[in-house]
């Protein structure tokens, strides 16, 4: 069954490079990014895992834990780790699930048989501290992901959870935002957005990012 936005992220227990992981317990009260890659010892995956290791501090700043997955065993993950550090300049610093029995891949619908009947596609799930799925992405094996974009969407989710705003196309942290159309009370708007706003249309009101 597919996992939809707002669903509780399914819990699981699986082996990893950091030992046995019970997913919800491992998350604790933090957010998580759970992402799959097709296979160890493959070029695009090598670059992706090096990049996530490089960005780990950025995820941590946002209260987000990262965890990877493929259907390879822990022994392969550990053997491959040296290649990632050697070629990407960043050592693996987050757990990789070893989903050799495909338990998690099936739970999260990460195997798309018409793309590849045994390997996982490049799935990404952003899960919030309430264990709700807030973003899901699926990329093909041939296309490496942009993990800066995952950080950008987390910035948007965390901002819009706390303020009555939405973020426009290509927004990045610090740019102007949009006041949600449902907010119509001018006194509340003044109180929430003391720097004012520009109404390009009645439904398109732009204001400086309120937490800056
Ligand atoms: C890669 O990571 O380069 C890759 C993995 C599986 C299929 C194709 C490419």
mmCIF file of C-alpha atoms and ligand atoms in Angstrom, residues 37-39 41-46 48 80 116 119-120 122 141-143, ligand 1:
data_model
loop_
_atom_site.group_PDB
_atom_site.id
_atom_site.type_symbol
_atom_site.label_atom_id
_atom_site.label_comp_id
_atom_site.label_asym_id
_atom_site.label_seq_id
_atom_site.Cartn_x
_atom_site.Cartn_y
_atom_site.Cartn_z
ATOM 1 C CA UNK A 37 19.508 3.873 -2.801
ATOM 2 C CA UNK A 38 19.514 1.009 -5.309
ATOM 3 C CA UNK A 39 22.791 -0.753 -4.587
ATOM 4 C CA UNK A 41 29.325 -0.191 -4.922
ATOM 5 C CA UNK A 42 27.539 1.826 -7.614
ATOM 6 C CA UNK A 43 28.669 5.257 -8.783
ATOM 7 C CA UNK A 44 25.667 7.554 -8.305
ATOM 8 C CA UNK A 45 24.910 6.059 -4.867
ATOM 9 C CA UNK A 46 28.526 6.630 -3.835
ATOM 10 C CA UNK A 48 24.834 10.626 -2.846
ATOM 11 C CA UNK A 80 31.789 0.175 0.652
ATOM 12 C CA UNK A 116 13.647 -2.849 -11.340
ATOM 13 C CA UNK A 119 16.450 -3.144 -6.210
ATOM 14 C CA UNK A 120 15.022 -0.097 -4.478
ATOM 15 C CA UNK A 122 15.707 6.396 -4.898
ATOM 16 C CA UNK A 141 18.398 4.941 -10.357
ATOM 17 C CA UNK A 142 20.133 6.988 -13.054
ATOM 18 C CA UNK A 143 19.519 10.372 -11.404
HETATM 19 C C1 LIG B 1 24.265 4.093 -9.412
HETATM 20 O O1 LIG B 1 24.223 4.392 -8.223
HETATM 21 O O2 LIG B 1 25.118 4.560 -10.153
HETATM 22 C C2 LIG B 1 23.277 3.141 -10.004
HETATM 23 C C3 LIG B 1 22.704 2.162 -9.206
HETATM 24 C C4 LIG B 1 21.804 1.278 -9.769
HETATM 25 C C5 LIG B 1 21.476 1.389 -11.103
HETATM 26 C C6 LIG B 1 22.038 2.391 -11.878
HETATM 27 C C7 LIG B 1 22.949 3.273 -11.336
#
